[in-house]
Short mmCIF file of C-alpha atoms (C1' of nucleotides) in Angstrom, two decimals:
data_model
loop_
_atom_site.label_atom_id
_atom_site.label_comp_id
_atom_site.label_asym_id
_atom_site.label_seq_id
_atom_site.Cartn_x
_atom_site.Cartn_y
_atom_site.Cartn_z
CA MET T 1 -68.10 3.98 48.30
CA SER T 2 -64.45 3.79 47.41
CA THR T 3 -63.20 2.64 50.81
CA PRO T 4 -65.76 1.64 53.39
CA HIS T 5 -66.36 3.73 56.49
CA TYR T 6 -65.27 1.03 58.86
CA HIS T 7 -61.94 1.05 57.12
CA HIS T 8 -61.34 4.69 58.06
CA LEU T 9 -62.20 3.92 61.66
CA GLN T 10 -59.82 0.99 61.66
CA GLN T 11 -57.07 3.16 60.31
CA TYR T 12 -57.85 5.83 62.88
CA PHE T 13 -57.48 3.52 65.87
CA SER T 14 -54.68 1.60 64.28
CA ASP T 15 -52.73 4.85 63.99
CA LEU T 16 -53.52 5.88 67.55
CA ILE T 17 -52.15 2.58 68.78
CA ALA T 18 -49.10 2.62 66.54
CA SER T 19 -48.23 6.14 67.72
CA GLN T 20 -48.82 5.10 71.33
CA GLN T 21 -51.46 7.72 71.90
CA LEU T 22 -53.41 4.66 72.97
CA VAL T 23 -51.26 2.38 75.07
CA PRO T 24 -51.79 -1.30 75.90
CA GLY T 25 -54.51 -1.81 78.46
CA SER T 26 -56.20 1.54 77.94
CA LYS T 27 -59.89 1.67 77.18
CA LEU T 28 -61.39 2.82 73.92
CA PRO T 29 -64.42 5.11 73.98
CA SER T 30 -67.71 3.23 74.06
CA GLU T 31 -69.26 2.17 70.79
CA ARG T 32 -71.97 4.79 71.20
CA LYS T 33 -69.44 7.55 71.85
CA ILE T 34 -67.47 6.62 68.78
CA GLY T 35 -70.74 6.63 66.89
CA GLU T 36 -71.49 10.22 67.92
CA GLN T 37 -68.03 11.36 67.05
CA PHE T 38 -67.90 9.80 63.60
CA LYS T 39 -71.62 9.92 62.78
CA LEU T 40 -71.75 6.19 62.22
CA THR T 41 -74.06 3.51 63.52
CA ARG T 42 -72.97 0.85 65.96
CA VAL T 43 -73.11 -1.82 63.28
CA THR T 44 -70.41 -0.07 61.30
CA ILE T 45 -68.34 0.68 64.35
CA ARG T 46 -68.50 -2.90 65.53
CA GLN T 47 -67.33 -4.06 62.15
CA ALA T 48 -64.23 -1.90 62.51
CA LEU T 49 -63.64 -2.99 66.10
CA LYS T 50 -64.00 -6.65 65.23
CA ASN T 51 -61.47 -6.26 62.44
CA LEU T 52 -59.04 -4.63 64.83
CA GLU T 53 -59.69 -7.49 67.21
CA ALA T 54 -58.85 -9.98 64.47
CA GLU T 55 -55.61 -8.09 63.86
CA GLY T 56 -54.83 -8.51 67.52
CA LEU T 57 -54.70 -4.79 68.23
CA ILE T 58 -57.64 -4.62 70.62
CA TYR T 59 -59.76 -6.98 72.69
CA ARG T 60 -63.00 -6.75 74.58
CA GLN T 61 -64.30 -7.59 77.98
CA ASN T 62 -67.93 -8.56 78.13
CA ARG T 63 -70.04 -5.46 78.70
CA ARG T 64 -67.03 -3.58 80.04
CA GLY T 65 -65.56 -2.20 76.88
CA TRP T 66 -62.79 -2.46 74.33
CA PHE T 67 -59.14 -2.27 75.32
CA VAL T 68 -55.80 -2.03 73.59
CA SER T 69 -54.02 -5.38 73.51
CA PRO T 70 -50.63 -5.71 75.15
CA ALA T 71 -47.75 -6.98 73.07
CA ALA T 72 -47.86 -10.70 72.46
CA VAL T 73 -45.56 -12.87 74.52
CA ILE T 74 -43.17 -15.07 72.59
CA TYR T 75 -43.65 -18.73 73.34
CA HIS T 76 -40.69 -20.90 72.53
CA PRO T 77 -41.92 -24.42 73.22
CA ALA T 78 -38.69 -26.12 72.30
CA SER T 79 -36.81 -24.21 74.97
CA HIS T 80 -38.59 -26.14 77.73
CA LEU T 81 -38.87 -22.94 79.71
CA SER T 82 -41.86 -22.74 81.99
CA PHE T 83 -44.64 -20.24 81.42
CA ASN T 84 -43.64 -18.33 84.51
CA LEU T 85 -40.08 -18.04 83.32
CA TYR T 86 -40.52 -16.90 79.77
CA VAL T 87 -43.33 -14.52 80.61
CA THR T 88 -41.23 -12.95 83.35
CA GLU T 89 -38.17 -12.75 81.13
CA GLN T 90 -40.16 -10.75 78.62
CA GLY T 91 -41.11 -8.18 81.20
CA PHE T 92 -44.63 -9.35 81.98
CA SER T 93 -46.14 -10.65 85.15
CA PRO T 94 -47.50 -14.21 85.00
CA SER T 95 -49.91 -15.89 87.34
CA THR T 96 -51.74 -19.18 87.45
CA GLU T 97 -55.05 -20.28 88.85
CA LYS T 98 -56.10 -23.86 89.31
CA LEU T 99 -59.68 -24.38 88.14
CA ALA T 100 -59.92 -28.12 88.66
CA GLN T 101 -57.83 -31.09 89.64
CA GLN T 102 -59.12 -34.63 89.74
CA ILE T 103 -58.35 -38.23 89.01
CA GLU T 104 -60.13 -39.26 85.82
CA PRO T 105 -60.47 -42.41 83.78
CA ALA T 106 -58.33 -42.13 80.63
CA ASN T 107 -60.24 -41.67 77.42
CA GLU T 108 -59.25 -43.55 74.31
CA ARG T 109 -56.75 -41.07 72.96
CA ILE T 110 -55.04 -40.51 76.28
CA ALA T 111 -54.94 -44.21 77.04
CA GLN T 112 -53.42 -45.02 73.69
CA LEU T 113 -50.78 -42.35 74.04
CA MET T 114 -49.86 -43.35 77.57
CA ASN T 115 -49.98 -47.01 76.73
CA ILE T 116 -52.40 -47.81 79.53
CA PRO T 117 -55.88 -49.40 79.43
CA VAL T 118 -58.84 -47.15 78.68
CA GLY T 119 -60.45 -46.12 81.94
CA ASN T 120 -57.29 -46.30 84.01
CA PRO T 121 -56.83 -43.30 86.25
CA VAL T 122 -54.98 -40.22 85.04
CA LEU T 123 -54.56 -36.89 86.75
CA TYR T 124 -56.59 -34.17 85.10
CA LEU T 125 -55.51 -30.61 85.68
CA HIS T 126 -57.35 -27.53 84.51
CA ARG T 127 -55.66 -24.19 84.88
CA ARG T 128 -56.10 -20.59 83.85
CA ARG T 129 -53.02 -18.51 83.27
CA TYR T 130 -52.69 -14.77 83.27
CA ILE T 131 -50.30 -12.24 81.86
CA ASP T 132 -50.48 -8.91 83.69
CA GLN T 133 -53.86 -9.85 85.18
CA ARG T 134 -55.33 -10.64 81.77
CA PRO T 135 -56.46 -14.26 81.35
CA VAL T 136 -54.78 -15.42 78.18
CA LEU T 137 -54.57 -19.18 78.32
CA ILE T 138 -56.62 -22.16 79.39
CA GLU T 139 -54.75 -25.39 79.97
CA LYS T 140 -56.28 -28.82 80.25
CA MET T 141 -53.70 -31.45 80.96
CA TYR T 142 -53.72 -35.19 81.48
CA ILE T 143 -50.80 -36.39 83.53
CA ASN T 144 -49.46 -39.91 83.60
CA GLN T 145 -49.49 -40.46 87.35
CA ASN T 146 -47.92 -43.89 86.97
CA LEU T 147 -44.70 -42.12 86.11
CA LEU T 148 -45.14 -39.47 88.77
CA PRO T 149 -46.43 -41.10 91.97
CA GLY T 150 -47.65 -38.55 94.49
CA ILE T 151 -47.83 -35.75 91.97
CA GLU T 152 -51.39 -34.96 93.03
CA GLU T 153 -50.15 -33.80 96.42
CA GLU T 154 -48.04 -31.01 94.98
CA ASP T 155 -49.09 -27.41 94.58
CA LEU T 156 -50.27 -27.59 91.02
CA THR T 157 -50.42 -23.89 90.42
CA GLU T 158 -46.68 -24.12 90.40
CA SER T 159 -44.69 -24.74 87.26
CA LEU T 160 -44.92 -28.41 86.38
CA SER T 161 -41.42 -28.47 85.01
CA GLN T 162 -40.15 -27.23 88.39
CA ILE T 163 -42.00 -29.98 90.20
CA LEU T 164 -40.66 -32.56 87.78
CA LYS T 165 -37.13 -31.44 88.33
CA ARG T 166 -37.34 -31.10 92.09
CA LYS T 167 -39.36 -34.13 93.02
CA TYR T 168 -38.75 -36.60 90.23
CA GLN T 169 -35.42 -35.57 88.75
CA GLN T 170 -37.15 -35.52 85.38
CA GLU T 171 -37.03 -32.94 82.64
CA TYR T 172 -39.13 -32.26 79.60
CA ARG T 173 -37.40 -33.55 76.52
CA ASP T 174 -39.12 -34.71 73.38
CA MET T 175 -42.51 -33.34 72.56
CA ASP T 176 -45.05 -33.41 69.79
CA LEU T 177 -46.77 -30.15 69.05
CA SER T 178 -49.85 -29.41 66.99
CA PHE T 179 -51.13 -25.90 66.30
CA LYS T 180 -54.43 -24.83 64.90
CA SER T 181 -55.73 -21.32 64.42
CA THR T 182 -59.43 -21.53 65.10
CA SER T 183 -62.07 -20.00 67.31
CA LEU T 184 -62.11 -20.96 70.94
CA PRO T 185 -64.55 -23.69 71.96
CA ALA T 186 -67.29 -22.55 74.32
CA HIS T 187 -65.70 -24.00 77.46
CA ALA T 188 -62.39 -22.22 76.89
CA ALA T 189 -64.04 -18.95 75.90
CA ASN T 190 -66.08 -19.09 79.07
CA ASP T 191 -63.04 -19.71 81.20
CA LEU T 192 -61.33 -16.75 79.58
CA GLY T 193 -64.38 -14.59 80.15
CA ILE T 194 -64.88 -13.80 76.50
CA ALA T 195 -67.67 -14.44 74.03
CA ALA T 196 -67.60 -17.84 72.39
CA GLY T 197 -66.50 -17.86 68.79
CA GLN T 198 -63.67 -15.42 69.18
CA PRO T 199 -60.43 -16.21 67.41
CA GLY T 200 -57.92 -18.30 69.24
CA LEU T 201 -55.00 -20.62 68.96
CA GLN T 202 -55.28 -24.25 69.98
CA ILE T 203 -52.23 -26.28 70.85
CA GLU T 204 -51.96 -29.96 71.60
CA ARG T 205 -48.70 -30.89 73.25
CA ILE T 206 -47.49 -34.36 74.10
CA ASN T 207 -44.53 -34.48 76.48
CA TYR T 208 -42.29 -37.52 76.63
CA THR T 209 -39.83 -38.69 79.20
CA SER T 210 -36.27 -39.43 78.21
CA HIS T 211 -37.45 -43.03 77.88
CA LYS T 212 -40.08 -42.15 75.27
CA GLN T 213 -42.97 -42.58 77.65
CA VAL T 214 -45.81 -40.10 77.56
CA LEU T 215 -45.56 -37.96 80.64
CA GLU T 216 -48.39 -35.61 79.93
CA VAL T 217 -50.86 -34.55 77.26
CA ASP T 218 -51.63 -30.88 77.27
CA TYR T 219 -54.38 -28.92 75.50
CA GLU T 220 -53.84 -25.21 75.44
CA PHE T 221 -56.35 -22.57 74.37
CA TRP T 222 -54.78 -19.18 73.85
CA ARG T 223 -56.21 -15.79 73.09
CA HIS T 224 -54.86 -15.33 69.61
CA ASP T 225 -53.50 -11.86 70.30
CA ALA T 226 -51.55 -12.96 73.36
CA VAL T 227 -48.89 -15.14 71.83
CA THR T 228 -46.42 -15.62 69.02
CA ILE T 229 -44.79 -19.01 68.65
CA ASN T 230 -41.15 -19.39 67.77
CA ILE T 231 -39.44 -22.65 67.03
CA ALA T 232 -35.94 -23.43 65.92
CA ILE T 233 -35.51 -26.64 63.96
CA ARG T 234 -32.02 -28.07 64.26
CA ASP T 235 -31.28 -31.35 62.60
CA MET K 1 -83.24 -14.93 75.14
CA SER K 2 -81.73 -17.99 76.73
CA THR K 3 -79.51 -18.97 73.83
CA PRO K 4 -79.23 -16.55 70.95
CA HIS K 5 -80.78 -17.30 67.58
CA TYR K 6 -77.46 -17.30 65.76
CA HIS K 7 -76.38 -20.07 68.05
CA HIS K 8 -79.18 -22.35 66.83
CA LEU K 9 -78.22 -21.61 63.25
CA GLN K 10 -74.59 -22.39 63.99
CA GLN K 11 -75.58 -25.67 65.56
CA TYR K 12 -77.81 -26.49 62.60
CA PHE K 13 -75.08 -26.09 60.01
CA SER K 14 -72.46 -27.52 62.29
CA ASP K 15 -74.55 -30.69 62.56
CA LEU K 16 -75.17 -30.84 58.82
CA ILE K 17 -71.43 -30.69 58.22
CA ALA K 18 -70.56 -33.18 60.95
CA SER K 19 -73.09 -35.67 59.58
CA GLN K 20 -71.77 -35.08 56.07
CA GLN K 21 -75.13 -34.00 54.74
CA LEU K 22 -73.07 -31.00 53.69
CA VAL K 23 -69.75 -32.12 52.24
CA PRO K 24 -66.58 -30.07 51.77
CA GLY K 25 -66.83 -27.71 48.83
CA SER K 26 -70.61 -27.67 48.66
CA LYS K 27 -72.44 -24.38 48.72
CA LEU K 28 -74.70 -23.21 51.50
CA PRO K 29 -78.01 -21.56 50.64
CA SER K 30 -77.74 -17.82 50.18
CA GLU K 31 -78.04 -15.62 53.23
CA ARG K 32 -81.46 -14.42 52.06
CA LYS K 33 -82.69 -17.98 51.53
CA ILE K 34 -81.59 -18.98 55.00
CA GLY K 35 -83.35 -15.89 56.27
CA GLU K 36 -86.66 -16.95 54.72
CA GLN K 37 -86.33 -20.46 56.07
CA PHE K 38 -85.53 -19.47 59.64
CA LYS K 39 -87.37 -16.14 59.77
CA LEU K 40 -84.23 -14.28 60.71
CA THR K 41 -82.60 -11.16 59.32
CA ARG K 42 -79.34 -11.19 57.44
CA VAL K 43 -77.52 -9.56 60.32
CA THR K 44 -78.27 -12.52 62.56
CA ILE K 45 -77.50 -15.03 59.84
CA ARG K 46 -74.19 -13.41 59.06
CA GLN K 47 -73.26 -13.55 62.73
CA ALA K 48 -73.79 -17.30 62.69
CA LEU K 49 -71.92 -17.73 59.41
CA LYS K 50 -68.98 -15.65 60.60
CA ASN K 51 -68.74 -17.76 63.73
CA LEU K 52 -68.71 -20.93 61.65
CA GLU K 53 -66.05 -19.32 59.52
CA ALA K 54 -63.97 -18.63 62.62
CA GLU K 55 -64.36 -22.28 63.59
CA GLY K 56 -62.99 -23.18 60.19
CA LEU K 57 -66.11 -25.06 59.11
CA ILE K 58 -67.09 -22.80 56.22
CA TYR K 59 -65.53 -20.09 54.10
CA ARG K 60 -66.79 -17.53 51.66
CA GLN K 61 -66.00 -16.39 48.20
CA ASN K 62 -66.68 -12.76 47.52
CA ARG K 63 -70.22 -12.37 46.18
CA ARG K 64 -70.31 -16.03 45.22
CA GLY K 65 -71.50 -17.57 48.43
CA TRP K 66 -70.55 -19.63 51.47
CA PHE K 67 -68.96 -23.05 51.12
CA VAL K 68 -68.06 -25.93 53.37
CA SER K 69 -64.34 -25.99 54.15
CA PRO K 70 -62.29 -29.03 53.18
CA ALA K 71 -60.29 -30.77 55.87
CA ALA K 72 -57.14 -28.91 56.85
CA VAL K 73 -53.88 -30.17 55.47
CA ILE K 74 -51.24 -31.07 58.00
CA TYR K 75 -48.08 -29.06 57.56
CA HIS K 76 -45.02 -30.59 59.12
CA PRO K 77 -42.32 -27.97 58.62
CA ALA K 78 -39.57 -29.97 60.28
CA SER K 79 -39.99 -32.79 57.78
CA HIS K 80 -38.56 -30.66 54.97
CA LEU K 81 -41.18 -32.10 52.65
CA SER K 82 -42.26 -29.80 49.86
CA PHE K 83 -45.76 -28.39 49.69
CA ASN K 84 -46.49 -30.49 46.63
CA LEU K 85 -45.42 -33.64 48.38
CA TYR K 86 -47.23 -33.38 51.66
CA VAL K 87 -50.40 -32.08 50.09
CA THR K 88 -50.40 -34.95 47.61
CA GLU K 89 -49.65 -37.50 50.29
CA GLN K 90 -52.71 -36.37 52.20
CA GLY K 91 -54.95 -36.98 49.23
CA PHE K 92 -55.29 -33.43 47.98
CA SER K 93 -54.24 -31.86 44.74
CA PRO K 94 -51.70 -29.02 45.03
CA SER K 95 -50.84 -26.37 42.48
CA THR K 96 -48.71 -23.29 42.43
CA GLU K 97 -48.93 -20.02 40.57
CA LYS K 98 -46.13 -17.50 40.30
CA LEU K 99 -47.42 -13.99 40.88
CA ALA K 100 -44.13 -12.12 40.72
CA GLN K 101 -40.43 -12.73 40.44
CA GLN K 102 -37.85 -10.00 40.46
CA ILE K 103 -34.47 -8.95 41.69
CA GLU K 104 -34.87 -6.56 44.59
CA PRO K 105 -32.61 -4.59 46.89
CA ALA K 106 -32.49 -6.24 50.30
CA ASN K 107 -34.26 -4.40 53.07
CA GLU K 108 -32.70 -4.06 56.48
CA ARG K 109 -34.03 -7.24 57.98
CA ILE K 110 -33.23 -9.41 54.98
CA ALA K 111 -29.78 -7.90 54.64
CA GLN K 112 -28.99 -8.48 58.27
CA LEU K 113 -30.15 -12.08 58.13
CA MET K 114 -28.28 -12.85 54.94
CA ASN K 115 -25.23 -10.96 56.11
CA ILE K 116 -25.08 -8.77 53.03
CA PRO K 117 -25.20 -4.99 52.65
CA VAL K 118 -28.60 -3.32 52.64
CA GLY K 119 -29.66 -2.74 49.05
CA ASN K 120 -27.76 -5.67 47.61
CA PRO K 121 -29.84 -7.68 45.19
CA VAL K 122 -31.93 -10.60 46.40
CA LEU K 123 -34.39 -12.67 44.45
CA TYR K 124 -37.98 -11.93 45.43
CA LEU K 125 -40.56 -14.56 44.68
CA HIS K 126 -44.27 -14.20 45.19
CA ARG K 127 -46.43 -17.26 44.78
CA ARG K 128 -49.98 -18.38 45.32
CA ARG K 129 -50.56 -22.00 46.22
CA TYR K 130 -53.75 -23.98 45.87
CA ILE K 131 -55.21 -27.10 47.40
CA ASP K 132 -57.90 -28.65 45.22
CA GLN K 133 -58.27 -25.40 43.26
CA ARG K 134 -58.79 -23.36 46.42
CA PRO K 135 -56.19 -20.64 47.01
CA VAL K 136 -54.95 -21.27 50.54
CA LEU K 137 -51.52 -19.76 50.85
CA ILE K 138 -49.59 -16.70 49.74
CA GLU K 139 -45.83 -16.96 49.85
CA LYS K 140 -43.41 -14.09 49.67
CA MET K 141 -39.84 -15.24 49.70
CA TYR K 142 -36.49 -13.58 49.58
CA ILE K 143 -33.79 -15.85 48.21
CA ASN K 144 -30.07 -15.43 48.75
CA GLN K 145 -28.96 -15.59 45.15
CA ASN K 146 -25.31 -15.37 46.13
CA LEU K 147 -25.62 -18.91 47.38
CA LEU K 148 -27.69 -20.04 44.41
CA PRO K 149 -26.26 -18.53 41.22
CA GLY K 150 -28.59 -18.89 38.26
CA ILE K 151 -31.60 -19.71 40.44
CA GLU K 152 -33.65 -17.06 38.66
CA GLU K 153 -33.53 -19.07 35.42
CA GLU K 154 -35.33 -22.02 36.92
CA ASP K 155 -39.05 -22.69 36.75
CA LEU K 156 -40.02 -21.16 40.06
CA THR K 157 -43.48 -22.63 40.21
CA GLU K 158 -41.64 -25.85 40.93
CA SER K 159 -40.77 -26.95 44.42
CA LEU K 160 -37.79 -24.99 45.63
CA SER K 161 -36.45 -27.91 47.60
CA GLN K 162 -36.42 -29.97 44.40
CA ILE K 163 -34.46 -27.29 42.59
CA LEU K 164 -32.02 -27.03 45.46
CA LYS K 165 -31.40 -30.72 45.44
CA ARG K 166 -31.13 -31.09 41.67
CA LYS K 167 -29.15 -28.04 40.73
CA TYR K 168 -27.20 -27.15 43.83
CA GLN K 169 -26.90 -30.39 45.78
CA GLN K 170 -28.33 -28.53 48.75
CA GLU K 171 -31.04 -29.48 51.18
CA TYR K 172 -33.07 -27.62 53.72
CA ARG K 173 -31.74 -28.21 57.18
CA ASP K 174 -31.99 -25.80 60.05
CA MET K 175 -34.82 -23.32 60.11
CA ASP K 176 -36.33 -20.74 62.40
CA LEU K 177 -40.10 -20.63 62.46
CA SER K 178 -42.45 -18.04 63.84
CA PHE K 179 -46.23 -18.43 63.93
CA LYS K 180 -48.86 -15.84 64.61
CA SER K 181 -52.60 -16.25 64.46
CA THR K 182 -53.89 -12.95 63.16
CA SER K 183 -56.00 -11.56 60.37
CA LEU K 184 -54.51 -11.48 56.92
CA PRO K 185 -52.98 -8.21 55.77
CA ALA K 186 -54.77 -6.55 52.86
CA HIS K 187 -52.24 -7.63 50.23
CA ALA K 188 -52.48 -11.30 51.19
CA ALA K 189 -56.25 -11.24 51.51
CA ASN K 190 -56.45 -9.70 48.06
CA ASP K 191 -54.22 -12.35 46.58
CA LEU K 192 -56.39 -15.03 48.14
CA GLY K 193 -59.51 -13.37 46.81
CA ILE K 194 -61.06 -12.87 50.21
CA ALA K 195 -62.12 -9.83 52.19
CA ALA K 196 -59.39 -8.17 54.22
CA GLY K 197 -59.53 -8.76 57.93
CA GLN K 198 -60.39 -12.42 57.77
CA PRO K 199 -58.61 -14.72 60.17
CA GLY K 200 -55.35 -16.20 59.05
CA LEU K 201 -52.09 -17.70 60.07
CA GLN K 202 -48.83 -15.92 59.41
CA ILE K 203 -45.57 -17.77 59.32
CA GLU K 204 -42.07 -16.41 59.01
CA ARG K 205 -39.53 -19.03 58.09
CA ILE K 206 -35.78 -18.63 57.82
CA ASN K 207 -34.00 -21.44 56.04
CA TYR K 208 -30.32 -22.07 56.61
CA THR K 209 -27.77 -24.00 54.63
CA SER K 210 -25.75 -26.71 56.32
CA HIS K 211 -23.14 -24.00 56.82
CA LYS K 212 -25.51 -21.79 58.81
CA GLN K 213 -25.96 -19.31 56.02
CA VAL K 214 -29.39 -17.89 55.35
CA LEU K 215 -30.63 -19.44 52.15
CA GLU K 216 -34.07 -17.93 52.10
CA VAL K 217 -36.53 -15.93 54.16
CA ASP K 218 -40.11 -16.91 53.64
CA TYR K 219 -43.33 -15.18 54.67
CA GLU K 220 -46.41 -17.34 54.45
CA PHE K 221 -50.00 -16.21 54.76
CA TRP K 222 -52.41 -19.09 55.18
CA ARG K 223 -56.17 -19.29 55.30
CA HIS K 224 -56.60 -20.28 58.89
CA ASP K 225 -58.95 -23.15 58.08
CA ALA K 226 -56.61 -24.72 55.55
CA VAL K 227 -53.80 -25.89 57.75
CA THR K 228 -52.79 -27.57 60.99
CA ILE K 229 -49.15 -27.41 61.99
CA ASN K 230 -47.38 -30.38 63.52
CA ILE K 231 -43.89 -30.30 64.91
CA ALA K 232 -41.87 -32.92 66.70
CA ILE K 233 -39.21 -31.62 69.05
CA ARG K 234 -36.39 -34.11 69.51
CA ASP K 235 -33.45 -33.11 71.63
"C1'" DT V 1 -70.70 -21.34 17.67
"C1'" DT V 2 -69.12 -17.26 19.56
"C1'" DG V 3 -69.47 -13.09 21.81
"C1'" DG V 4 -71.91 -9.50 24.10
"C1'" DT V 5 -75.55 -7.59 26.95
"C1'" DC V 6 -78.53 -7.52 30.69
"C1'" DA V 7 -81.31 -9.13 34.51
"C1'" DA V 8 -81.12 -11.57 38.58
"C1'" DC V 9 -78.58 -13.11 42.37
"C1'" DT V 10 -74.82 -12.96 45.83
"C1'" DG V 11 -72.42 -11.14 49.58
"C1'" DG V 12 -70.65 -6.25 51.31
"C1'" DT V 13 -71.73 -2.06 53.58
"C1'" DA V 14 -74.67 0.95 55.95
"C1'" DT V 15 -78.69 3.45 58.51
"C1'" DA V 16 -82.07 3.62 62.21
"C1'" DT V 17 -83.91 1.53 66.03
"C1'" DA V 18 -84.91 -1.44 70.04
"C1'" DC V 19 -84.43 -4.18 73.95
"C1'" DC V 20 -81.48 -7.34 76.94
"C1'" DA V 21 -78.04 -8.43 80.58
"C1'" DG V 22 -74.05 -7.72 82.98
"C1'" DA V 23 -70.78 -3.99 85.03
"C1'" DT V 24 -70.20 0.28 87.11
"C1'" DT V 25 -71.28 4.17 89.67
"C1'" DG V 26 -73.56 7.13 92.63
"C1'" DT V 27 -76.84 7.90 96.14
"C1'" DG V 28 -79.19 7.34 100.20
"C1'" DT V 29 -79.92 4.74 104.29
"C1'" DA V 30 -78.68 2.11 108.35
"C1'" DT M 1 -68.42 4.01 107.54
"C1'" DA M 2 -70.58 0.25 105.35
"C1'" DC M 3 -74.05 -1.55 102.74
"C1'" DA M 4 -78.11 -1.84 99.62
"C1'" DC M 5 -80.15 -0.42 95.69
"C1'" DA M 6 -81.26 2.11 91.75
"C1'" DA M 7 -79.82 4.63 87.73
"C1'" DT M 8 -76.76 4.52 84.10
"C1'" DC M 9 -73.42 2.77 81.06
"C1'" DT M 10 -71.50 -1.02 78.35
"C1'" DG M 11 -71.47 -4.40 74.89
"C1'" DG M 12 -74.74 -8.36 72.96
"C1'" DT M 13 -78.50 -9.54 70.08
"C1'" DA M 14 -81.98 -8.57 66.87
"C1'" DT M 15 -85.45 -6.39 63.41
"C1'" DA M 16 -86.32 -3.92 59.09
"C1'" DT M 17 -84.58 -1.77 55.28
"C1'" DA M 18 -81.62 0.00 51.50
"C1'" DC M 19 -78.26 0.35 48.12
"C1'" DC M 20 -73.64 -1.13 46.19
"C1'" DA M 21 -70.54 -4.14 43.43
"C1'" DG M 22 -69.02 -8.35 41.70
"C1'" DT M 23 -70.86 -13.13 39.66
"C1'" DT M 24 -73.73 -15.89 37.04
"C1'" DG M 25 -76.71 -17.46 33.69
"C1'" DA M 26 -80.01 -16.74 30.11
"C1'" DC M 27 -80.88 -14.82 25.90
"C1'" DC M 28 -79.99 -12.65 21.63
"C1'" DA M 29 -77.26 -11.11 17.74
"C1'" DA M 30 -73.38 -11.61 14.70
#
DNA sequence: TTGGTCAACTGGTATATACCAGATTGTGTA
DNA sequence: TACACAATCTGGTATATACCAGTTGACCAA
């Protein structure tokens, strides 16, 4: 067994995608069909498909099939551009869905960051964001409502940075970012409609006002194949 | 089948690790042993182990076994600290191995970035870096030797930033960073001694001199469980 | 003590098979 | 035409089994 069978399969689909005989969004044949064609069992085929998934070339929808991944969007956090803006600029179609919005008592971490007592109310916002109808990102944010009175009355499917600018004459400035490549936790995988344990990218983002106060703490859970992060460091 | 069997197994090992009954570096029982204990087949066990691997809790060494992952090191690219420094500061023991060093003709991308003709010589450096004896990172760098005459005579297992400072009175300043969570390409997986297709983090880094010239282009391939990236954006 | 050989052990790859649960599709009825 | 329902298709989970290819450790010979 010089090179394993699944490797040939990987190469086969990889080539089809590279040569655009399979275009983003199109459906692969079912695992059983591929099995007939290549005389391989589903175990072997799934190994190949999972590897392609890890490469970011394909993705699956539960019990619907495997699909070719669209190109990843480039996320440039330092630019302070909103999701809607940078996704649109790159030729994709963004949308946002609010899954939950409520006033919550601050947990320890949030309280410490926002310099408020533990248990004080913060605005919790839970959103799902799409690129071309594909759910790619779950956001869970904690907003310092002391700094943004009345924020909970806004349409929070809108871009937050827009609301900040329009209503509060504030802009995002300093931020702390933390990235970790790891599988998606069950809650995020569920929200994205994918099996738990699939690879993902987790981001923690802390946004500050121009007066060094914590405006918002943001946890993002991305499909790993949906995004590339670019940052320019300028001293 | 309310919750799948592999999920119980995952929880079991996850708990053992969280409660430190299994400490970083220690070996899990073999897949067959686990199978006997839990009356499950290897297929099911491997599903659980692969999920734990994706979470970053365990990793494998080819035909040696599964091991508990050490804590991830925090990489703070904007700090300009060398690998040796930040790894040491976090209580780990770094080491570096030079895999290749040669003068190479610049490819299109490198040439364009460095503003030199395609095919002009650049210094190519290929290193493997370890944390506590575990290979975690493959580096492939292209160095603008026009800006650093004689660089090829230095000990290039050393920190490059040290050499820059000592020999050339230069320091890292501006840089462009690009992150992508994807599986490791075959060459990097090989160099890390792991099976191709395992999850990883790819970084492209372009380092500039204080005069906006490209000093070095760096491709990094990290084990995904070995690193968390932190960046502070300050306008 | 050193070096080599070999058996046992490990994960890696693969076949064949089965049943489950959600998604889709087609059909027949109201 | 609109709806309900059943058949079918899809990936998800799992068993049982087999052989391959590096790794390790024990043992023996030089």
